[in-house]
Amino acid sequence: MTITPPALSVFEALESEVRSYCRGWPAVFDRAQGSYMYDEDGHTYLDFFAGAGALNYGHNNPVLKRALLDYIERDGVTHGLDMGTTAKRAFLETFQNTVLRPRDLPYKVMFPGPTGTNAVEAALKLARKVKGREAIVSFTNAFHGMSLGALAVTGNAFKRAGAGIPLVHGTPMPFDNYLDGRVPDFLWFERLLEDQGSGLNQPAAVIVETVQGEGGINVARTEWLRGLADLCKRRDMLLIVDDIQMGCGRTGPFFSFEEAGITPDIVTLSKSIGGYGLPMSLALFRPELDIWEPGEHNGTFRGNNPAFVTAAAALGTYWADGQMEKQTLARGEQVEQALREICEEHIRLGAQYRGRGLVWGLEFTDPTRASAVCARAFELGLLVETSGPQSEVVKLLPPLTVSPEELDEGLRTLARAIRETA
């Protein structure tokens, strides 16, 4: 008997092997609304991934969708390079009045290309230009993007290996608690800076995530961040905070560094700054650092005007008062309580949880368990992903607009997935 193998889907037959998320979630999605996605066979999935943090306001948020549809229907400019448009003006004014002025942040706004790695490349390039130095210091388990400059300050060995060439001018230092509290903060870093024989060229800048998302939900203490800001100031290094995934309210405040009371020299934003999932990124920096020549750093898709429209609508809707921050922190307490109970129930698994706001990680002693939990969660209708250097952490990243009931549903599903894979 001849067995005819099933026909390959167009994804398998035509799309590159580099695809990844679709392997863990073998469904063909058709619709999405709020905290839910629906596949073409009618199955419902509660989304605790939120476009890797690009959908803080949920799928097809009705307020943002209405603003976008109105703009398109009146033939608003779609592609505008860096030309002045009414959409860009409205976004800049809203961003200044809603985000920058209330926080007394003096930043100039730069529109690089539309992705997070574009913003990181612009930040590194500007720091080197300002300081006239090449070296950049990053941290263990950092993730800053997949282009060559961003990869040079990324820690993950698998991702770095994809570059195919040496990644230079980046030096890693221990992230907070990397050495389990056995060594005083920045002891090694300070020693290298002081020692003329250390081999560390004077850095132009230090780039850091306040919470390392892809690195395993590693949360920096506020005192560590303040110490880093002080070190940068004393040693004439610019401080770059990569807030691409943790900004736009993910940890509670609009910027993740607000709790530490620091003002970085440069900040990168992307993912949810566009509000609707439309590509957009920003590099923010102190006015005195704005030494670019016109056109010295550009890109064809800097002017994604539909993203300006949805970004302005998101800021005006969710950040005109302090309610979004309070809601996110309250939802975070709900997640923390559930994860505490899960860890108490599964002591033998050595599970540990950590996070801030609405970004949380659940780490297992056996690094294979997190992947098994995520696979079972998918079967039960919950989308969660892994993070960490060995994919040992289950990463929770629900929309900020998730309801308490939806959050409870997802956390119960996660608990069931853990029990059924234990």
Short mmCIF file of C-alpha atoms in Angstrom, two decimals:
data_model
loop_
_atom_site.label_atom_id
_atom_site.label_comp_id
_atom_site.label_asym_id
_atom_site.label_seq_id
_atom_site.Cartn_x
_atom_site.Cartn_y
_atom_site.Cartn_z
CA MET A 1 0.00 0.00 0.00
CA THR A 2 1.31 3.41 -0.94
CA ILE A 3 0.90 6.10 1.69
CA THR A 4 0.61 9.58 0.27
CA PRO A 5 2.28 12.07 2.61
CA PRO A 6 0.20 15.10 3.53
CA ALA A 7 0.77 18.08 1.33
CA LEU A 8 3.08 20.70 2.75
CA SER A 9 1.42 23.92 3.76
CA VAL A 10 2.52 27.03 1.91
CA PHE A 11 4.34 28.08 5.08
CA GLU A 12 6.44 24.91 5.07
CA ALA A 13 6.88 24.82 1.31
CA LEU A 14 7.69 28.46 0.66
CA GLU A 15 8.56 30.30 3.87
CA SER A 16 12.12 30.25 5.21
CA GLU A 17 13.21 27.85 7.95
CA VAL A 18 13.98 30.94 10.07
CA ARG A 19 10.32 31.15 11.14
CA SER A 20 9.93 30.43 14.84
CA TYR A 21 6.73 31.38 16.68
CA CYS A 22 4.57 29.42 14.27
CA ARG A 23 6.42 26.24 15.24
CA GLY A 24 5.33 26.51 18.87
CA TRP A 25 1.82 27.63 17.92
CA PRO A 26 0.82 25.38 14.97
CA ALA A 27 -2.37 27.16 14.05
CA VAL A 28 -3.42 29.50 11.27
CA PHE A 29 -4.81 32.59 12.97
CA ASP A 30 -7.59 34.52 11.31
CA ARG A 31 -9.00 37.13 13.71
CA ALA A 32 -8.04 38.87 16.92
CA GLN A 33 -9.79 41.20 19.32
CA GLY A 34 -8.75 42.47 22.73
CA SER A 35 -6.93 39.72 24.63
CA TYR A 36 -8.00 36.91 22.26
CA MET A 37 -6.92 35.39 18.96
CA TYR A 38 -9.00 33.02 16.82
CA ASP A 39 -7.73 30.49 14.30
CA GLU A 40 -9.37 29.59 11.02
CA ASP A 41 -10.89 26.45 12.57
CA GLY A 42 -12.73 28.45 15.20
CA HIS A 43 -10.49 27.77 18.19
CA THR A 44 -10.04 30.57 20.72
CA TYR A 45 -6.72 31.49 22.33
CA LEU A 46 -6.10 33.86 25.22
CA ASP A 47 -3.04 35.87 24.24
CA PHE A 48 -0.45 36.30 27.00
CA PHE A 49 2.25 37.24 24.48
CA ALA A 50 0.75 40.41 23.00
CA GLY A 51 2.95 40.57 19.92
CA ALA A 52 6.11 40.31 22.07
CA GLY A 53 4.95 43.49 23.78
CA ALA A 54 3.83 45.33 20.64
CA LEU A 55 0.15 45.06 21.61
CA ASN A 56 -0.04 46.62 25.06
CA TYR A 57 -3.54 47.88 24.23
CA GLY A 58 -4.76 44.56 22.86
CA HIS A 59 -5.67 43.38 19.39
CA ASN A 60 -7.69 45.74 17.21
CA ASN A 61 -8.31 48.16 20.05
CA PRO A 62 -11.60 49.86 19.01
CA VAL A 63 -10.49 53.41 19.89
CA LEU A 64 -7.26 53.09 17.94
CA LYS A 65 -8.97 51.27 15.07
CA ARG A 66 -11.52 54.06 14.70
CA ALA A 67 -8.78 56.71 14.58
CA LEU A 68 -6.90 54.67 11.97
CA LEU A 69 -9.95 54.03 9.79
CA ASP A 70 -10.96 57.68 9.87
CA TYR A 71 -7.45 58.69 8.79
CA ILE A 72 -7.33 56.16 5.94
CA GLU A 73 -10.83 57.00 4.74
CA ARG A 74 -9.95 60.69 4.36
CA ASP A 75 -6.85 59.77 2.32
CA GLY A 76 -4.40 60.81 5.01
CA VAL A 77 -0.72 60.49 4.08
CA THR A 78 0.50 56.90 4.55
CA HIS A 79 4.17 57.15 3.60
CA GLY A 80 5.91 60.42 4.39
CA LEU A 81 9.65 59.82 4.78
CA ASP A 82 10.59 62.54 7.31
CA MET A 83 8.34 65.19 5.78
CA GLY A 84 6.15 67.27 8.04
CA THR A 85 2.60 65.88 8.15
CA THR A 86 -0.43 66.63 10.25
CA ALA A 87 -0.26 63.10 11.67
CA LYS A 88 3.35 63.49 12.76
CA ARG A 89 2.63 66.91 14.27
CA ALA A 90 -0.31 65.54 16.25
CA PHE A 91 1.81 62.68 17.57
CA LEU A 92 4.72 64.93 18.58
CA GLU A 93 2.43 67.38 20.34
CA THR A 94 0.62 64.59 22.16
CA PHE A 95 3.85 62.87 23.12
CA GLN A 96 5.31 66.11 24.46
CA ASN A 97 2.21 67.10 26.42
CA THR A 98 1.25 63.64 27.69
CA VAL A 99 4.60 61.94 28.27
CA LEU A 100 7.61 64.25 28.27
CA ARG A 101 6.42 67.43 30.02
CA PRO A 102 4.63 65.72 32.94
CA ARG A 103 7.87 63.82 33.66
CA ASP A 104 10.10 66.85 33.11
CA LEU A 105 12.04 65.00 30.42
CA PRO A 106 13.86 67.33 28.00
CA TYR A 107 14.33 64.86 25.16
CA LYS A 108 14.53 65.52 21.45
CA VAL A 109 12.65 62.92 19.38
CA MET A 110 14.25 61.05 16.49
CA PHE A 111 12.39 58.73 14.13
CA PRO A 112 14.78 55.97 12.97
CA GLY A 113 13.57 53.06 10.89
CA PRO A 114 10.41 51.45 12.26
CA THR A 115 11.85 48.56 14.29
CA GLY A 116 13.41 48.33 17.73
CA THR A 117 16.78 47.31 16.36
CA ASN A 118 16.72 50.46 14.16
CA ALA A 119 16.32 52.58 17.29
CA VAL A 120 19.19 50.76 19.02
CA GLU A 121 21.47 51.22 16.00
CA ALA A 122 20.67 54.95 15.97
CA ALA A 123 21.37 55.23 19.72
CA LEU A 124 24.74 53.44 19.46
CA LYS A 125 25.73 55.46 16.42
CA LEU A 126 24.84 58.75 18.10
CA ALA A 127 26.67 57.84 21.32
CA ARG A 128 29.83 57.06 19.39
CA LYS A 129 29.52 60.24 17.38
CA VAL A 130 29.03 62.39 20.48
CA LYS A 131 31.87 60.86 22.50
CA GLY A 132 34.26 60.07 19.64
CA ARG A 133 34.79 56.56 21.02
CA GLU A 134 33.89 53.09 19.74
CA ALA A 135 33.42 50.93 22.83
CA ILE A 136 29.94 50.20 24.21
CA VAL A 137 29.30 48.33 27.45
CA SER A 138 26.28 46.03 27.67
CA PHE A 139 25.23 43.35 30.16
CA THR A 140 25.05 39.60 30.49
CA ASN A 141 21.84 38.13 29.03
CA ALA A 142 21.00 41.40 27.27
CA PHE A 143 18.96 41.46 24.08
CA HIS A 144 18.96 44.58 21.90
CA GLY A 145 18.15 43.39 18.38
CA MET A 146 19.30 41.30 15.41
CA SER A 147 21.25 43.74 13.24
CA LEU A 148 25.03 43.76 13.61
CA GLY A 149 25.44 46.71 15.95
CA ALA A 150 22.60 45.56 18.18
CA LEU A 151 23.89 41.97 18.15
CA ALA A 152 27.29 43.18 19.33
CA VAL A 153 25.64 44.29 22.59
CA THR A 154 23.38 41.21 22.84
CA GLY A 155 24.36 38.34 25.13
CA ASN A 156 22.61 35.30 23.63
CA ALA A 157 25.21 33.03 22.00
CA PHE A 158 22.75 31.50 19.52
CA LYS A 159 21.63 34.87 18.22
CA ARG A 160 25.18 36.25 18.12
CA ALA A 161 26.35 33.27 16.09
CA GLY A 162 23.90 34.19 13.34
CA ALA A 163 25.94 37.29 12.50
CA GLY A 164 28.51 35.24 10.61
CA ILE A 165 31.27 37.77 11.34
CA PRO A 166 33.04 38.97 14.48
CA LEU A 167 30.92 41.27 16.62
CA VAL A 168 33.18 44.02 17.87
CA HIS A 169 33.35 47.09 20.10
CA GLY A 170 30.94 45.65 22.69
CA THR A 171 31.99 44.53 26.18
CA PRO A 172 29.62 42.68 28.53
CA MET A 173 29.45 43.35 32.27
CA PRO A 174 27.49 41.44 34.94
CA PHE A 175 23.81 42.41 35.13
CA ASP A 176 22.26 42.94 38.54
CA ASN A 177 22.53 39.78 40.69
CA TYR A 178 24.39 37.90 37.94
CA LEU A 179 26.91 36.85 40.60
CA ASP A 180 24.18 36.06 43.18
CA GLY A 181 24.99 39.05 45.35
CA ARG A 182 28.47 37.78 46.22
CA VAL A 183 30.26 40.73 44.62
CA PRO A 184 29.53 44.43 45.25
CA ASP A 185 27.75 46.17 42.40
CA PHE A 186 30.04 47.37 39.59
CA LEU A 187 33.23 46.23 41.34
CA TRP A 188 34.54 44.57 38.17
CA PHE A 189 33.33 47.39 35.92
CA GLU A 190 34.97 50.10 38.06
CA ARG A 191 38.21 48.15 38.28
CA LEU A 192 38.45 47.79 34.50
CA LEU A 193 37.81 51.50 34.04
CA GLU A 194 40.53 52.43 36.53
CA ASP A 195 43.19 49.98 35.31
CA GLN A 196 45.19 51.18 32.29
CA GLY A 197 46.13 47.55 31.68
CA SER A 198 42.60 46.15 31.67
CA GLY A 199 42.19 46.22 27.89
CA LEU A 200 38.85 48.03 28.15
CA ASN A 201 38.83 51.11 25.96
CA GLN A 202 37.01 54.06 27.51
CA PRO A 203 33.36 53.40 26.56
CA ALA A 204 31.20 55.88 24.75
CA ALA A 205 28.08 54.52 26.43
CA VAL A 206 26.43 51.82 28.49
CA ILE A 207 23.21 50.23 27.21
CA VAL A 208 20.84 48.47 29.61
CA GLU A 209 17.35 47.03 29.96
CA THR A 210 15.75 47.65 33.35
CA VAL A 211 14.03 44.29 32.96
CA GLN A 212 15.66 41.83 30.60
CA GLY A 213 12.78 40.33 28.64
CA GLU A 214 14.42 37.91 26.23
CA GLY A 215 17.18 37.28 28.78
CA GLY A 216 14.79 35.61 31.23
CA ILE A 217 12.77 38.39 32.97
CA ASN A 218 15.74 39.55 35.02
CA VAL A 219 14.63 42.58 37.04
CA ALA A 220 17.23 45.19 37.97
CA ARG A 221 16.87 46.70 41.45
CA THR A 222 16.26 50.44 41.59
CA GLU A 223 19.44 50.94 43.64
CA TRP A 224 21.45 49.07 41.00
CA LEU A 225 20.05 51.30 38.25
CA ARG A 226 20.81 54.41 40.28
CA GLY A 227 24.33 53.14 40.86
CA LEU A 228 24.77 52.56 37.14
CA ALA A 229 23.53 56.07 36.31
CA ASP A 230 25.97 57.51 38.84
CA LEU A 231 28.85 55.45 37.43
CA CYS A 232 28.09 56.66 33.91
CA LYS A 233 28.06 60.27 35.06
CA ARG A 234 31.33 59.97 36.99
CA ARG A 235 33.11 58.13 34.17
CA ASP A 236 31.87 60.30 31.27
CA MET A 237 29.79 57.55 29.63
CA LEU A 238 26.33 58.04 28.16
CA LEU A 239 23.55 55.93 29.66
CA ILE A 240 21.21 54.32 27.09
CA VAL A 241 18.07 52.63 28.40
CA ASP A 242 16.55 50.18 25.94
CA ASP A 243 12.83 50.50 26.75
CA ILE A 244 11.63 48.83 23.58
CA GLN A 245 9.75 46.01 25.32
CA MET A 246 9.48 47.36 28.88
CA GLY A 247 8.43 50.91 28.01
CA CYS A 248 4.97 52.22 27.13
CA GLY A 249 3.64 51.11 30.49
CA ARG A 250 4.68 47.47 30.58
CA THR A 251 6.17 47.75 34.10
CA GLY A 252 3.58 50.27 35.33
CA PRO A 253 4.93 53.78 34.64
CA PHE A 254 5.20 54.85 31.00
CA PHE A 255 9.01 54.45 31.14
CA SER A 256 10.43 51.51 33.05
CA PHE A 257 13.23 53.65 34.54
CA GLU A 258 10.89 56.09 36.29
CA GLU A 259 10.74 54.05 39.49
CA ALA A 260 14.52 54.35 39.86
CA GLY A 261 14.37 58.15 39.56
CA ILE A 262 17.02 58.31 36.84
CA THR A 263 17.10 60.27 33.57
CA PRO A 264 18.98 58.36 30.87
CA ASP A 265 20.90 60.27 28.22
CA ILE A 266 19.27 58.22 25.45
CA VAL A 267 16.12 56.07 25.44
CA THR A 268 14.92 53.70 22.74
CA LEU A 269 11.23 52.92 22.23
CA SER A 270 9.40 50.70 19.76
CA LYS A 271 6.86 47.85 19.94
CA SER A 272 3.84 49.47 21.67
CA ILE A 273 4.73 53.08 20.94
CA GLY A 274 2.70 52.68 17.73
CA GLY A 275 -0.25 51.52 19.82
CA TYR A 276 -1.90 49.25 17.27
CA GLY A 277 0.96 46.96 16.34
CA LEU A 278 2.04 49.18 13.45
CA PRO A 279 5.85 49.46 13.04
CA MET A 280 7.32 52.55 14.67
CA SER A 281 10.33 53.38 16.81
CA LEU A 282 11.84 56.38 18.57
CA ALA A 283 15.25 57.37 19.86
CA LEU A 284 14.98 60.03 22.57
CA PHE A 285 18.01 61.99 23.72
CA ARG A 286 19.12 65.07 25.58
CA PRO A 287 19.08 68.20 23.35
CA GLU A 288 22.84 68.74 23.67
CA LEU A 289 23.41 65.31 22.10
CA ASP A 290 21.52 66.25 18.94
CA ILE A 291 24.60 66.76 16.77
CA TRP A 292 23.34 64.89 13.71
CA GLU A 293 23.87 66.47 10.31
CA PRO A 294 20.69 66.52 8.18
CA GLY A 295 20.29 63.11 6.55
CA GLU A 296 23.25 61.61 8.40
CA HIS A 297 21.03 58.82 9.69
CA ASN A 298 17.88 58.16 7.70
CA GLY A 299 15.54 55.45 6.44
CA THR A 300 12.72 55.12 3.93
CA PHE A 301 10.10 54.04 6.45
CA ARG A 302 10.67 56.59 9.20
CA GLY A 303 7.39 58.27 8.34
CA ASN A 304 4.77 55.56 8.98
CA ASN A 305 1.92 58.04 9.38
CA PRO A 306 -0.80 55.51 10.25
CA ALA A 307 1.38 54.55 13.24
CA PHE A 308 1.59 58.22 14.24
CA VAL A 309 -2.21 58.30 14.24
CA THR A 310 -2.68 55.22 16.42
CA ALA A 311 0.22 56.24 18.68
CA ALA A 312 -1.36 59.63 19.36
CA ALA A 313 -4.73 57.99 20.00
CA ALA A 314 -3.18 55.51 22.44
CA LEU A 315 -1.41 58.26 24.39
CA GLY A 316 -4.50 60.44 24.53
CA THR A 317 -6.73 57.56 25.60
CA TYR A 318 -4.54 55.75 28.13
CA TRP A 319 -1.91 58.21 29.37
CA ALA A 320 -3.75 61.49 29.91
CA ASP A 321 -4.14 60.56 33.60
CA GLY A 322 -2.53 58.02 35.93
CA GLN A 323 -5.14 55.30 35.63
CA MET A 324 -3.25 52.99 33.26
CA GLU A 325 -0.26 52.84 35.60
CA LYS A 326 -2.45 52.07 38.62
CA GLN A 327 -4.37 49.41 36.70
CA THR A 328 -1.18 47.71 35.47
CA LEU A 329 0.30 47.59 38.97
CA ALA A 330 -2.96 46.12 40.32
CA ARG A 331 -3.02 43.48 37.58
CA GLY A 332 0.61 42.75 38.40
CA GLU A 333 -0.28 41.99 42.01
CA GLN A 334 -2.91 39.56 40.73
CA VAL A 335 -0.28 37.76 38.61
CA GLU A 336 2.25 37.70 41.45
CA GLN A 337 -0.25 36.10 43.83
CA ALA A 338 -1.09 33.38 41.31
CA LEU A 339 2.57 32.64 40.57
CA ARG A 340 3.32 32.47 44.29
CA GLU A 341 0.63 29.82 44.70
CA ILE A 342 1.93 27.88 41.69
CA CYS A 343 5.45 27.83 43.10
CA GLU A 344 4.18 26.70 46.51
CA GLU A 345 2.24 23.88 44.84
CA HIS A 346 5.25 22.74 42.80
CA ILE A 347 8.12 23.11 45.25
CA ARG A 348 9.75 19.96 43.92
CA LEU A 349 10.07 21.58 40.48
CA GLY A 350 12.20 24.36 41.92
CA ALA A 351 10.00 26.98 40.25
CA GLN A 352 10.78 30.66 40.87
CA TYR A 353 8.90 33.74 39.70
CA ARG A 354 9.93 37.35 39.13
CA GLY A 355 8.66 40.43 37.36
CA ARG A 356 7.19 43.92 37.53
CA GLY A 357 3.88 45.37 36.38
CA LEU A 358 2.59 43.04 33.66
CA VAL A 359 5.80 41.28 32.69
CA TRP A 360 6.49 38.11 34.65
CA GLY A 361 8.64 35.03 34.35
CA LEU A 362 8.35 31.57 35.85
CA GLU A 363 11.67 29.71 35.87
CA PHE A 364 12.12 25.97 36.31
CA THR A 365 15.20 24.08 37.49
CA ASP A 366 14.80 21.70 34.53
CA PRO A 367 15.23 24.01 31.52
CA THR A 368 13.13 21.73 29.28
CA ARG A 369 10.03 22.12 31.42
CA ALA A 370 9.22 25.68 30.34
CA SER A 371 8.88 24.59 26.70
CA ALA A 372 6.66 21.68 27.71
CA VAL A 373 4.45 24.00 29.76
CA CYS A 374 4.11 26.44 26.86
CA ALA A 375 3.22 23.61 24.46
CA ARG A 376 0.52 22.28 26.80
CA ALA A 377 -0.77 25.81 27.42
CA PHE A 378 -1.24 26.22 23.66
CA GLU A 379 -3.28 23.02 23.53
CA LEU A 380 -5.43 24.45 26.34
CA GLY A 381 -5.92 27.75 24.51
CA LEU A 382 -3.28 30.01 26.06
CA LEU A 383 -0.42 31.68 24.15
CA VAL A 384 2.74 32.00 26.24
CA GLU A 385 6.38 31.91 25.18
CA THR A 386 9.72 31.01 26.73
CA SER A 387 12.70 33.26 27.38
CA GLY A 388 16.15 32.98 28.92
CA PRO A 389 19.42 31.62 27.53
CA GLN A 390 18.15 28.02 27.75
CA SER A 391 14.45 28.84 27.21
CA GLU A 392 14.02 27.94 30.86
CA VAL A 393 11.52 30.71 31.71
CA VAL A 394 7.81 30.88 30.90
CA LYS A 395 7.22 34.51 29.98
CA LEU A 396 3.91 36.23 30.69
CA LEU A 397 3.23 39.37 28.66
CA PRO A 398 -0.55 39.94 28.53
CA PRO A 399 -2.04 43.14 27.13
CA LEU A 400 -2.19 45.99 29.64
CA THR A 401 -5.90 46.20 28.86
CA VAL A 402 -6.52 42.61 30.03
CA SER A 403 -9.46 42.32 32.41
CA PRO A 404 -9.13 40.72 35.87
CA GLU A 405 -11.37 37.88 34.65
CA GLU A 406 -9.22 37.26 31.55
CA LEU A 407 -6.10 37.38 33.67
CA ASP A 408 -7.59 34.84 36.08
CA GLU A 409 -8.58 32.60 33.17
CA GLY A 410 -5.07 32.65 31.76
CA LEU A 411 -3.39 32.05 35.09
CA ARG A 412 -5.69 29.09 35.80
CA THR A 413 -4.84 27.65 32.40
CA LEU A 414 -1.13 28.12 33.09
CA ALA A 415 -1.48 26.34 36.44
CA ARG A 416 -3.25 23.46 34.72
CA ALA A 417 -0.55 23.23 32.05
CA ILE A 418 2.10 23.00 34.76
CA ARG A 419 0.22 20.29 36.66
CA GLU A 420 -0.31 18.26 33.50
CA THR A 421 3.37 18.40 32.50
CA ALA A 422 4.81 17.87 35.99
#
